[in-house]
Short mmCIF file of C-alpha atoms and ligand atoms in Angstrom, two decimals:
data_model
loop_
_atom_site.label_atom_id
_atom_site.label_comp_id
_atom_site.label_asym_id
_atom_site.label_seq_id
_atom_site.Cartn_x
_atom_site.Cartn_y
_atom_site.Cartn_z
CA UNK A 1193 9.15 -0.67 -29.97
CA UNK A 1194 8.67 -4.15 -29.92
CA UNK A 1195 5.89 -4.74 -27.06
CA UNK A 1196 6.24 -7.80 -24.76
CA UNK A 1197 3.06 -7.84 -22.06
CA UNK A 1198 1.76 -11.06 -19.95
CA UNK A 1199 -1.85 -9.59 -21.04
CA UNK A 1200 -2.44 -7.36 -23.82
CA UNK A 1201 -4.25 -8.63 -26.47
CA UNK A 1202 -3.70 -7.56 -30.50
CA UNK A 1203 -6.06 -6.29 -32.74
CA UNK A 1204 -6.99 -8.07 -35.59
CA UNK A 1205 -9.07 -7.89 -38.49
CA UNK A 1206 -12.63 -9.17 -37.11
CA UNK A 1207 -15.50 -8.09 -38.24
CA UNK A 1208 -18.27 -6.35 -35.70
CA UNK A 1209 -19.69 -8.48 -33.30
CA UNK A 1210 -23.01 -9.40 -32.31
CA UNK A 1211 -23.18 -9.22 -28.40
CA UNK A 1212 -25.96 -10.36 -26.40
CA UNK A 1213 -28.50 -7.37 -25.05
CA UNK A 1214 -27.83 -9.11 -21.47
CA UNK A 1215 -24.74 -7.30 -21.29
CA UNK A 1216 -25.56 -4.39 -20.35
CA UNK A 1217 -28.23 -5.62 -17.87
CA UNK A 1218 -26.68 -3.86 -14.91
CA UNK A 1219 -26.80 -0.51 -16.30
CA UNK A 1220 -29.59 2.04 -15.12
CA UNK A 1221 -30.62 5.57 -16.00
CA UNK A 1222 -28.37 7.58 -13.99
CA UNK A 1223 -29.80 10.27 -11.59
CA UNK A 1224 -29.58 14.27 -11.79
CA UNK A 1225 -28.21 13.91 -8.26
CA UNK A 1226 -24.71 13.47 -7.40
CA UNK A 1227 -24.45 10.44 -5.90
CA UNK A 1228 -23.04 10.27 -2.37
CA UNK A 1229 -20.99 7.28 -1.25
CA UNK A 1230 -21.01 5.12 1.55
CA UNK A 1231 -19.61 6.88 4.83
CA UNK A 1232 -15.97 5.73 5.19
CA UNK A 1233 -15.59 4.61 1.51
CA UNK A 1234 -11.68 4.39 1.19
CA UNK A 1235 -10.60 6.43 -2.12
CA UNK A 1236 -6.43 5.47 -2.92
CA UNK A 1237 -3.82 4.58 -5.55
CA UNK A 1238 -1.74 1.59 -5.59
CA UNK A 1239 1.75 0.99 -6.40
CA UNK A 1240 3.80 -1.85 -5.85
CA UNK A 1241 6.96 -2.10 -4.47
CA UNK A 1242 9.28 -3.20 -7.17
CA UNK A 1243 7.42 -1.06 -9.37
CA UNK A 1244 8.24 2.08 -7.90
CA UNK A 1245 11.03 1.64 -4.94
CA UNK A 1246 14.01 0.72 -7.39
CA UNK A 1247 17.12 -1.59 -7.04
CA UNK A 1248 15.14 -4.78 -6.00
CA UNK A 1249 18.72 -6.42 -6.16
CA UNK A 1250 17.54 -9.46 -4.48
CA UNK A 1251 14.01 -10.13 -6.27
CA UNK A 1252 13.79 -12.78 -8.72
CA UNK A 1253 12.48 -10.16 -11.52
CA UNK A 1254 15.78 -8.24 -10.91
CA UNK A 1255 17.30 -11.29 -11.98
CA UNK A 1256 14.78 -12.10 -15.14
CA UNK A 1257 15.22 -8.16 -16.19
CA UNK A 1258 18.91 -9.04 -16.82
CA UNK A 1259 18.66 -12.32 -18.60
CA UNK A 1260 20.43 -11.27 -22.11
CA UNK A 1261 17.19 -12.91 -23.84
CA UNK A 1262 15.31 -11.64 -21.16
CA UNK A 1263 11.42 -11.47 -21.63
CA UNK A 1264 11.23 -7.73 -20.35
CA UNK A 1265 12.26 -4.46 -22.86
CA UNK A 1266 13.92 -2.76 -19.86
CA UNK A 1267 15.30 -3.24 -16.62
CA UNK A 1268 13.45 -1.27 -14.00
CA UNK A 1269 16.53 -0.20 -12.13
CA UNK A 1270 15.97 3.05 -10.16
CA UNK A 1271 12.40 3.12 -11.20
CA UNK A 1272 10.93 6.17 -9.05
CA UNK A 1273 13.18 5.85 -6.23
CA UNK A 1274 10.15 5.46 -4.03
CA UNK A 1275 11.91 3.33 -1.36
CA UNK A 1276 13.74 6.88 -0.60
CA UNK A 1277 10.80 9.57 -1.71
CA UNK A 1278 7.68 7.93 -0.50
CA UNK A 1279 7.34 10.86 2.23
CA UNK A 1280 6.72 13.49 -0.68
CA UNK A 1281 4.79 10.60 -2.59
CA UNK A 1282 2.59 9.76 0.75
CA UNK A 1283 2.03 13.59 1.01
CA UNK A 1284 1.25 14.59 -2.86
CA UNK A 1285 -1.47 11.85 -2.54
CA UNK A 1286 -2.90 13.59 0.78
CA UNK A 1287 -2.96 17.04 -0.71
CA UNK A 1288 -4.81 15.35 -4.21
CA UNK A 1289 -7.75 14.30 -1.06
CA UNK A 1290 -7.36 10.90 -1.61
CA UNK A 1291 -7.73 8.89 1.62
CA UNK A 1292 -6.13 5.39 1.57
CA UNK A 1293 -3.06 4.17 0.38
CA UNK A 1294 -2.44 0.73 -0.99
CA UNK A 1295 1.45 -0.49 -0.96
CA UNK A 1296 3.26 -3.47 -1.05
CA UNK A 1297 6.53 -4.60 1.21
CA UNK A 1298 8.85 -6.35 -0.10
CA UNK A 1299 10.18 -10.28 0.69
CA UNK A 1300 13.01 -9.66 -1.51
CA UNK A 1301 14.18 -6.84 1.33
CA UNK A 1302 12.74 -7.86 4.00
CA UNK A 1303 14.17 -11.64 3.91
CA UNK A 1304 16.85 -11.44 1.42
CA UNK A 1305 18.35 -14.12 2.71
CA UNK A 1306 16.06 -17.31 3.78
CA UNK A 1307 15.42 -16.98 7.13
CA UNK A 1308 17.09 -13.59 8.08
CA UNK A 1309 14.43 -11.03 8.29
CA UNK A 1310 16.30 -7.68 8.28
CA UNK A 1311 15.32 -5.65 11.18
CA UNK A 1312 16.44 -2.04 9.11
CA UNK A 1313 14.09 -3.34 5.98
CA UNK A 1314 11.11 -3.77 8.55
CA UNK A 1315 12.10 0.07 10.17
CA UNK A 1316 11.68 1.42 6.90
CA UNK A 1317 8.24 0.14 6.16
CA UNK A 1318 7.03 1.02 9.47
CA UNK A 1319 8.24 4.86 8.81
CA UNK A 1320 6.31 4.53 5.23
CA UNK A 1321 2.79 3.37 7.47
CA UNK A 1322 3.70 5.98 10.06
CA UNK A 1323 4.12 8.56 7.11
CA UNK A 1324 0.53 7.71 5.67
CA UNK A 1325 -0.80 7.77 9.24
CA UNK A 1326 0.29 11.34 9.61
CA UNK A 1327 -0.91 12.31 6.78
CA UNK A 1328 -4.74 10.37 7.59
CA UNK A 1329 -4.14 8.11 4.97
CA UNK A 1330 -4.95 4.55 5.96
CA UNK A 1331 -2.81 2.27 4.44
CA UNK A 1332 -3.92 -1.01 2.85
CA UNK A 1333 -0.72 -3.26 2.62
CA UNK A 1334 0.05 -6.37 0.12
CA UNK A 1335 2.52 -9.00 1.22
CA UNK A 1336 3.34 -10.10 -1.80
CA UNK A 1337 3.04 -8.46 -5.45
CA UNK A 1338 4.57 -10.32 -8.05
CA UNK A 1339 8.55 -10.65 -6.22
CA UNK A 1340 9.82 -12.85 -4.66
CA UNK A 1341 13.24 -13.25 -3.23
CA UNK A 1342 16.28 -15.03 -5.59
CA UNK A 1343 16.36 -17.73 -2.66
CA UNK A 1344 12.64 -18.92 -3.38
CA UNK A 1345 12.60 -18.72 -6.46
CA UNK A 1346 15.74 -20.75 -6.75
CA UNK A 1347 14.23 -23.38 -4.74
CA UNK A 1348 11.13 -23.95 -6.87
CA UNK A 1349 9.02 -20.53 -6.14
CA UNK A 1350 5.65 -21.49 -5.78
CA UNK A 1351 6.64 -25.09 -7.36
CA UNK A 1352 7.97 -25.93 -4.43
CA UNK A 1353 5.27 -27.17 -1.54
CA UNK A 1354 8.17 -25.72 1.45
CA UNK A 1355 6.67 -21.88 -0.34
CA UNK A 1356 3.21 -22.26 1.69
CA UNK A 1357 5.35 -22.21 4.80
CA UNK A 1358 7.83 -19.95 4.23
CA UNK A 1359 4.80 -17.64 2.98
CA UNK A 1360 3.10 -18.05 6.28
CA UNK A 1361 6.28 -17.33 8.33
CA UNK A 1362 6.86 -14.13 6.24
CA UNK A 1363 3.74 -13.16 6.53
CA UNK A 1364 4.11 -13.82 10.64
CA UNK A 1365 6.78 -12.08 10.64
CA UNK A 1366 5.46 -8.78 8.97
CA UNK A 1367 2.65 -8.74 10.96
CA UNK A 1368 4.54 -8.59 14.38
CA UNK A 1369 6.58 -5.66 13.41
CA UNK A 1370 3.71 -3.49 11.11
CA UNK A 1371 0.49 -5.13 12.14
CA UNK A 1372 -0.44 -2.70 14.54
CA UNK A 1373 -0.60 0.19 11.73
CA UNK A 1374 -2.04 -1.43 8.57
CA UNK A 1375 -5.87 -0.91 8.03
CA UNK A 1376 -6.17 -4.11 5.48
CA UNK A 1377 -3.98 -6.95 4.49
CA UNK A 1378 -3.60 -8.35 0.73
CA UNK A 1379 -1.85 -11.48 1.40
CA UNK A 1380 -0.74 -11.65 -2.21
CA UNK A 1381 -1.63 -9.92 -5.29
CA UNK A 1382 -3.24 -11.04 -8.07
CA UNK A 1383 -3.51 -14.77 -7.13
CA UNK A 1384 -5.02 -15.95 -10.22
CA UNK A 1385 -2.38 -14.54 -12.35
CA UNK A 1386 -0.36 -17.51 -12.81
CA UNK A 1387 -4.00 -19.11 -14.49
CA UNK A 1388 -4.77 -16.54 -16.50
CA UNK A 1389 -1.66 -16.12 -18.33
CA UNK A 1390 -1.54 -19.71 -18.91
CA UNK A 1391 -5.10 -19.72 -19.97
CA UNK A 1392 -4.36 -17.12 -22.59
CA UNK A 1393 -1.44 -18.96 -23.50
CA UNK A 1394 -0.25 -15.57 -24.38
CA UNK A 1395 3.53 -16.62 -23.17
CA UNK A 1396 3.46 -20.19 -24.98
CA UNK A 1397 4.98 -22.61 -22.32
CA UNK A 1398 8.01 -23.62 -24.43
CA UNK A 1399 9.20 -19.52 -23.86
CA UNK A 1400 7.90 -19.90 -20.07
CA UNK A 1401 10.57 -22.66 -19.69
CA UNK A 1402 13.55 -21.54 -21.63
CA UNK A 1403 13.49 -18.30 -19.79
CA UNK A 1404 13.56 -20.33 -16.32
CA UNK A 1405 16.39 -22.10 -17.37
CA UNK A 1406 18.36 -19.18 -18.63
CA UNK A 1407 17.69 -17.89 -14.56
CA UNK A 1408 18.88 -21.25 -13.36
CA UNK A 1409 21.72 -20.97 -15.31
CA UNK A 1410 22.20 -17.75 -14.77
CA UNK A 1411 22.96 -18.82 -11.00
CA UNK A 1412 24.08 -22.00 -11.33
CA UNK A 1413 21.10 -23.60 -9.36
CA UNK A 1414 18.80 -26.65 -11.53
CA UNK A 1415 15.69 -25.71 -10.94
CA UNK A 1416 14.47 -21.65 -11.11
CA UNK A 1417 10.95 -20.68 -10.78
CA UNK A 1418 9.16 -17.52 -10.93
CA UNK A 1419 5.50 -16.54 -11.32
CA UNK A 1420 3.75 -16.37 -13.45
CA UNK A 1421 6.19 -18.45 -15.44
CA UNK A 1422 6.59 -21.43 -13.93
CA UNK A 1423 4.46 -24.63 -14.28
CA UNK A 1424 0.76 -23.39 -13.59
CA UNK A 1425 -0.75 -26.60 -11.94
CA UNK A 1426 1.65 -26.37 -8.73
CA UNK A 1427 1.86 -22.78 -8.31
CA UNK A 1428 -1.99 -22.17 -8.48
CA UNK A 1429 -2.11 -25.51 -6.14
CA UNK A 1430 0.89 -23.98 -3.77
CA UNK A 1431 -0.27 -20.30 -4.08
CA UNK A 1432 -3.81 -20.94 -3.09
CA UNK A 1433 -2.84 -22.59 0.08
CA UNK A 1434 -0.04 -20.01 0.55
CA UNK A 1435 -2.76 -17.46 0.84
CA UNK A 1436 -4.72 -19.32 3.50
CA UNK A 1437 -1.68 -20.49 5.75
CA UNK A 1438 -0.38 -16.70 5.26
CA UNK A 1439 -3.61 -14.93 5.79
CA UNK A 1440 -3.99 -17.67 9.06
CA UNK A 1441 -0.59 -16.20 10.55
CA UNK A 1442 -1.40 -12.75 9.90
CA UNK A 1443 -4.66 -13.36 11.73
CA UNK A 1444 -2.69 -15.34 14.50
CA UNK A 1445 -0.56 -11.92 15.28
CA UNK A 1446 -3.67 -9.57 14.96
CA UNK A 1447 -6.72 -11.30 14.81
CA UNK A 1448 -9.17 -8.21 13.69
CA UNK A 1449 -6.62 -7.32 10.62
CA UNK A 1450 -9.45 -7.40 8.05
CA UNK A 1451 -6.73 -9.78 5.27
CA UNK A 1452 -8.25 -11.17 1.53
CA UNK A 1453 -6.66 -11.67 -1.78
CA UNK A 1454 -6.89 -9.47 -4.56
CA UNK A 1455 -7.73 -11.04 -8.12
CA UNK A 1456 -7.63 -9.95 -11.54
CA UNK A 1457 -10.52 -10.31 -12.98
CA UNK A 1458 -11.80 -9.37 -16.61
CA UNK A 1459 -15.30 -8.29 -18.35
CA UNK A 1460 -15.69 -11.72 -19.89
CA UNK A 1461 -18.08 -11.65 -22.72
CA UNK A 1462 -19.59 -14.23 -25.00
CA UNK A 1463 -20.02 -13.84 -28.50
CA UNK A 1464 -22.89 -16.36 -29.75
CA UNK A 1465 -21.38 -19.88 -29.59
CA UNK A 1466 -18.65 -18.87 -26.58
CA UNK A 1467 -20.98 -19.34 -23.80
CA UNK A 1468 -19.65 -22.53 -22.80
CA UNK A 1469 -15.98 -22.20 -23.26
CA UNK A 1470 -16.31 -18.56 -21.48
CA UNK A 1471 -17.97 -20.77 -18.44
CA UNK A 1472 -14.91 -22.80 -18.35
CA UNK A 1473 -12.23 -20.15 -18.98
CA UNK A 1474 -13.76 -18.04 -15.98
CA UNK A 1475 -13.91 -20.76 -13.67
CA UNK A 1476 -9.97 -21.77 -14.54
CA UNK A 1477 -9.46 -18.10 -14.14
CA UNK A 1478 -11.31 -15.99 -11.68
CA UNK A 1479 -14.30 -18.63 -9.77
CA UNK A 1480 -11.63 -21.52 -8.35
CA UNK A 1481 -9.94 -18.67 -6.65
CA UNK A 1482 -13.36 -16.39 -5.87
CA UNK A 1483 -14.79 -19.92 -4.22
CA UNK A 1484 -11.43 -20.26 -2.28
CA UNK A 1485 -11.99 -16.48 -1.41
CA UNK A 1486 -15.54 -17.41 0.60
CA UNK A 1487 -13.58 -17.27 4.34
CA UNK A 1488 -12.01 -14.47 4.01
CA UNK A 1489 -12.56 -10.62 5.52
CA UNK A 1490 -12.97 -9.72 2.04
CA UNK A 1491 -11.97 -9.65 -1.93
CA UNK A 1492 -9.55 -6.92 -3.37
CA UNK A 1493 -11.15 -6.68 -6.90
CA UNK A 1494 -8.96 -5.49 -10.04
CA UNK A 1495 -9.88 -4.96 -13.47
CA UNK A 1496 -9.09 -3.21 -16.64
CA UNK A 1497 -10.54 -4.59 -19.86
CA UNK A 1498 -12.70 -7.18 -21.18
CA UNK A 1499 -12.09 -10.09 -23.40
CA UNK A 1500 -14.60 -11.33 -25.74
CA UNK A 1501 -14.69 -15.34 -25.91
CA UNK A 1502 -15.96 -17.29 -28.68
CA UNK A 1503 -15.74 -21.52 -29.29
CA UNK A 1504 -12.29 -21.94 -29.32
CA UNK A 1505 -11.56 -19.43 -26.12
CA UNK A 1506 -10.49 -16.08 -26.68
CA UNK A 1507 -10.52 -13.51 -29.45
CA UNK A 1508 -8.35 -10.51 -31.11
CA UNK A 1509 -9.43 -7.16 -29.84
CA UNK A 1510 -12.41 -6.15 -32.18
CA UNK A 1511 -11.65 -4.24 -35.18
CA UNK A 1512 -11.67 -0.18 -34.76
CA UNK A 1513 -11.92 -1.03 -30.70
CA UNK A 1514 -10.06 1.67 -29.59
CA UNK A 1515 -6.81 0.00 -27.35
CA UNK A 1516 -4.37 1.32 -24.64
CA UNK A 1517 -1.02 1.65 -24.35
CA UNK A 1518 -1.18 -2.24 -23.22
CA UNK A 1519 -2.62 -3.16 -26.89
CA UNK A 1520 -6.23 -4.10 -24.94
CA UNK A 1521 -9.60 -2.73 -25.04
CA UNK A 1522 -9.98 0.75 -23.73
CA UNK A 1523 -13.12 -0.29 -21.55
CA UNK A 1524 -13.91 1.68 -18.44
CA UNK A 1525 -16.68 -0.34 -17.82
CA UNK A 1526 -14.65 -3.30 -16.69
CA UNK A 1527 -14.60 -3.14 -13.03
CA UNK A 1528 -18.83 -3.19 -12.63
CA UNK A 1529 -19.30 -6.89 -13.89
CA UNK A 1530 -16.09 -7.85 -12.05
CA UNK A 1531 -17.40 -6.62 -8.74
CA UNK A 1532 -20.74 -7.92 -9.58
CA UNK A 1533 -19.22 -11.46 -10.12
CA UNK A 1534 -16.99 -11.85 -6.85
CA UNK A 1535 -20.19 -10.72 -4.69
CA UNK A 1536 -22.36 -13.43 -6.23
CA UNK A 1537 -19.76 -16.05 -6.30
CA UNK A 1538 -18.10 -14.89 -2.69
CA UNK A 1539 -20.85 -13.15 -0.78
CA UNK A 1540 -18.08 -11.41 1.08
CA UNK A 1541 -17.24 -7.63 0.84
CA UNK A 1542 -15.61 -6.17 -1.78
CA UNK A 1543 -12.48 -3.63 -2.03
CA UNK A 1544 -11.77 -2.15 -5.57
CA UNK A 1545 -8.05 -2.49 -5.13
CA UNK A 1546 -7.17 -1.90 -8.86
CA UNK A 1547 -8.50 -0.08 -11.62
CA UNK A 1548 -6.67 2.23 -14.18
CA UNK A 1549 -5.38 2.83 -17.69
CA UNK A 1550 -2.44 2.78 -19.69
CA UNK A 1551 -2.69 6.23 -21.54
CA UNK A 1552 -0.43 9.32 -22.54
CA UNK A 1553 -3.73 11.80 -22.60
CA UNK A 1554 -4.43 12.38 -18.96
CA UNK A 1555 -8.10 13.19 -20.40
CA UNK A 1556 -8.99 9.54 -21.42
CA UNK A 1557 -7.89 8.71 -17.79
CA UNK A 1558 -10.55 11.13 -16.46
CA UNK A 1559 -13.35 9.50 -19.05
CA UNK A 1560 -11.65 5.83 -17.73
CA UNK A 1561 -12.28 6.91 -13.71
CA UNK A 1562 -16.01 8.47 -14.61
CA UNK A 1563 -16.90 5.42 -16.41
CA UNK A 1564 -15.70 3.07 -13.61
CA UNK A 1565 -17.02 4.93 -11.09
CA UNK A 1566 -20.68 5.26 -12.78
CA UNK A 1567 -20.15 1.18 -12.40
CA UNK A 1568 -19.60 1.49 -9.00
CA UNK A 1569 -22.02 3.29 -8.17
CA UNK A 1570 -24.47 1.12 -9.92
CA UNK A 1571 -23.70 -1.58 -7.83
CA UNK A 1572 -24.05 0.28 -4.80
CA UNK A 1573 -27.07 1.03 -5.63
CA UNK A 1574 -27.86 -2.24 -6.05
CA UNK A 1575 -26.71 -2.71 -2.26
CA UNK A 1576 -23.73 -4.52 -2.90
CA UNK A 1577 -21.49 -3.91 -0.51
CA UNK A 1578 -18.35 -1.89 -2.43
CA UNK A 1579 -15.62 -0.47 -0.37
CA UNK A 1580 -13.24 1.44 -1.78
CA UNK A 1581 -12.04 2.45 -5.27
CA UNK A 1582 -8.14 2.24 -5.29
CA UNK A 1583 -7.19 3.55 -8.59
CA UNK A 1584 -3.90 1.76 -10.19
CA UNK A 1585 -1.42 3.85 -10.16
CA UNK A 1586 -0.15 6.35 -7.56
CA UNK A 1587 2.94 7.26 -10.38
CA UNK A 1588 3.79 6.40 -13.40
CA UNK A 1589 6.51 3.63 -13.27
CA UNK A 1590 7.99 0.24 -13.91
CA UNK A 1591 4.98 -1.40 -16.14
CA UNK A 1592 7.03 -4.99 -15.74
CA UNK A 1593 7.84 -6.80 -19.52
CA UNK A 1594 6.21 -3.37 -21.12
CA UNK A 1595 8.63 -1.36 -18.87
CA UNK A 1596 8.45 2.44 -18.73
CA UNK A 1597 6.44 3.22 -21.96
CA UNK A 1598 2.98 2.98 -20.58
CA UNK A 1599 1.66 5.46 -17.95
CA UNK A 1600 -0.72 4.18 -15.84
CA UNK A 1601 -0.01 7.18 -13.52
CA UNK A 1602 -2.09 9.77 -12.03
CA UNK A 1603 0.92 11.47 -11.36
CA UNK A 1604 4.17 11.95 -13.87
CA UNK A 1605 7.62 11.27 -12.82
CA UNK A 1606 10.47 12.48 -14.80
CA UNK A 1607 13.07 9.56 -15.35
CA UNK A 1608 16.41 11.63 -15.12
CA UNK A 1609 15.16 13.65 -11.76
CA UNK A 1610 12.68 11.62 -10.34
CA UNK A 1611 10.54 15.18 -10.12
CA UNK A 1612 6.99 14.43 -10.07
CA UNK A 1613 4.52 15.93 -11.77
CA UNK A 1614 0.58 15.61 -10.38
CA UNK A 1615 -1.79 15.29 -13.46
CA UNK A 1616 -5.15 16.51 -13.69
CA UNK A 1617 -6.50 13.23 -13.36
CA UNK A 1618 -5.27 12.82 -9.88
CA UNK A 1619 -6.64 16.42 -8.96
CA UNK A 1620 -10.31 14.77 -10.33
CA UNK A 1621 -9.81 11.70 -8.43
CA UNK A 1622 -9.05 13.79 -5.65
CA UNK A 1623 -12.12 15.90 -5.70
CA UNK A 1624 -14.27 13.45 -5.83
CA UNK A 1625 -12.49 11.74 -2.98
CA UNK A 1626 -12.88 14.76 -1.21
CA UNK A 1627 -16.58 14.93 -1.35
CA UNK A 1628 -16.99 11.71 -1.05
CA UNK A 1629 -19.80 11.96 -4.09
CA UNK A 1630 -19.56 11.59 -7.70
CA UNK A 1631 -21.25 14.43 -9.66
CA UNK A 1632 -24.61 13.92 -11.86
CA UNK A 1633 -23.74 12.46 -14.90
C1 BGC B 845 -0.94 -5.43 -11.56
C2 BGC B 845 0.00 -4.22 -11.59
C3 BGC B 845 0.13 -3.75 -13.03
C4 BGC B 845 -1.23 -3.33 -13.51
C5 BGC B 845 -1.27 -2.71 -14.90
C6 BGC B 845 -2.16 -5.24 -12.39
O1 BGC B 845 -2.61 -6.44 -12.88
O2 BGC B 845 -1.25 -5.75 -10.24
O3 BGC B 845 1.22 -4.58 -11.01
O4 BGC B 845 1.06 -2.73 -13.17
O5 BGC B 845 -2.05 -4.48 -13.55
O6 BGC B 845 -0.91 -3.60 -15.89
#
């Protein structure tokens, strides 16, 4: 199948590369021990709401996902039906022994039309935080994660300067009716996204606009605008003070919410000659938005791969590297230098609020968690101040332009039934979870 993805990178004939010994600089002999975490470290899976609720009619995506040129390989239609099953999904990730789990609600439902803020859409997510609350699973809620509804985006999205306010009165708005039950607040996700695809380039702009105007067209409005594929200047500009004005209003309605971004971040490494262009790349991508992070309760940290960076920015996945089902790097290792980098540029603490693989042997998922969680516990060692590990994804489901083909999953859901199917990577996740300590190595 032909693979479309914002991120993945393709391999290419390189030969090996010389990496600096510094690279491995936070790595130490591990211990016989196990090693016990923190008291109250949160252990989850994420999902996000378009990703697994199904029939997001009013969500800009919806709209993208049925463009006849359309940039995605599938439409995500009923995806897992989550908006109706997340009792049984709530309560297959209690039994696993996870603790936490992270969610998003959705603008598209929740204001589908600009300002009407539907009472029933705001019930619903209330039952899904009192479901997780029975079940003593504290749920960490994003505002915003990736969707947005038709209306916005039709105005300009993020383009438009009117989106910091209309953030900050959704935001307002959620918080009155479901503040009183969240544990943590991730204004939106991924805030850097936007940057980073540009960055890349991996999307070339002149594809970025012709899809926007085949939306516009689409519903007869001029101007149609939808992160991350709009113009990247205004909606990092717009976005960034979306998340302050939102996080503000969230804190105006319950001021000891503990609220932050999340970012994506990446295992930047320079091969000799890239040092300087990888010092401008990660300040475009992850240090404007870790600086603009310093205020807040904390940083949700996500990673997945790295990306090796040479003069002219960055490079094909290295020859023989073995990939995912996203065409990057299989790298477990990617989370401990991402964490290590929004402590020393933030100072503030940090929540692991992604972390995963795209893989169809449940095994490599289990050698993917170990190796992240080795980095983790590195760190805390170190005393940073790590606190949780929120493993991306609760089920396998809607994987955006790549659609349903990779499985990011620690549990399976069967696309005709919806019947889910918990792997053994979610029983291992679980375990550890459970004992709140990762075994010797
Ligand atoms: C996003 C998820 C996505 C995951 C795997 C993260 O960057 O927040 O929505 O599914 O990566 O690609």
């Amino acid at each position: 199948m032909k693979r479309r993805t914002f991120i993945a990178s393709t391999a290419a004939g390189l030969s090996a590369l010389a990496l600096p010994n510094t690279l491995f600089a936070g790595k130490k002999p591990t211990t016989s021990q196990p090693f016990q975490f923190p008291k109250g470290f949160l252990w989850g899976a994420a999902t996000a709401a378009h990703q697994v609720e199904g029939n997001n009619l009013n969500s800009d995506y919806w709209l993208l996902e049925q463009l006849p040129n359309s940039p995605f390989v599938e439409p995500s239609l009923d995806t897992c039906d989550h908006y109706h099953r997340y009792a049984e999904d709530i309560k297959l990730l209690a039994q696993t022994g996870l603790n936490c789990y992270r969610f998003s609600v959705e603008w598209a439902r929740i204001e589908p039309e600009k300002g009407y803020f539907s009472r029933a859409t705001l019930d619903h997510y209330r039952h899904v935080l009192l479901s997780c609350l029975e079940q003593g699973i504290k749920p960490v809620v994003t505002y915003q994660h990736f969707t947005c509804p038709i209306w916005f985006s039709a105005q300009g999205g993020w383009e438009n300067p009117e989106s910091i306010d209309l953030f900050a009165r959704y935001c307002e708005k959620v918080t009155q009716h479901l503040g009183d039950l969240i544990s943590l607040a991730c204004t939106i996700n991924e805030l850097n996204f936007t940057a980073q695809l540009d960055a890349k380039n991996f999307v070339p702009i002149e594809r970025r606009r012709a899809v926007m105007a085949a939306a516009a067209k689409s519903i007869g409005v001029k101007h149609f605008s939808a992160a991350p594929l709009g113009d990247p200047t205004a909606i990092t500009n717009n976005i960034l003070k979306a998340h302050h004005k939102g996080r503000n209003a969230i804190k105006s309605v319950r001021p000891q919410l503990p609220t932050g971004m999340t970012l994506t971040m990446v295992d930047f490494q320079a091969v000799p000659g890239g040092e300087q262009k990888l010092k401008q790349l990660r300040y475009e991508i992850e240090d404007k938005f870790l600086e603009a992070a310093r205020d807040d309760d904390f940083i949700g940290v996500q990673a997945y791969t790295r990306e090796l960076i040479n003069e002219n920015g960055f490079m094909p996945v290295k020859e023989g590297a073995e990939i995912t089902q996203m065409g990057y790097e299989f790298w477990p290792n990617a989370i401990e230098p991402a964490i290590r980098r929004a402590a020393a540029v933030t100072g503030i603490p940090i929540y692991v609020t992604e972390n995963g693989v795209g893989t169809a042997d449940d095994k490599k998922r289990i050698e993917y968690i170990e190796g992240a969680l080795r980095g983790i516990q590195r760190c805390l060692e170190d005393g940073l101040d790590v606190r949780s590990y929120i493993h991306w994804t609760l089920l396998d489901n809607f994987e955006w332009t790549n659609g349903y083909e990779p499985t990011f999953g620690l549990i399976a859901v069967d696309r005709k039934s919806f019947k889910r199917s918990v792997k053994p990577s979610a029983n291992y996740l679980g375990e550890i979870a459970r004992s709140n300590s990762l075994p010797a190595d």
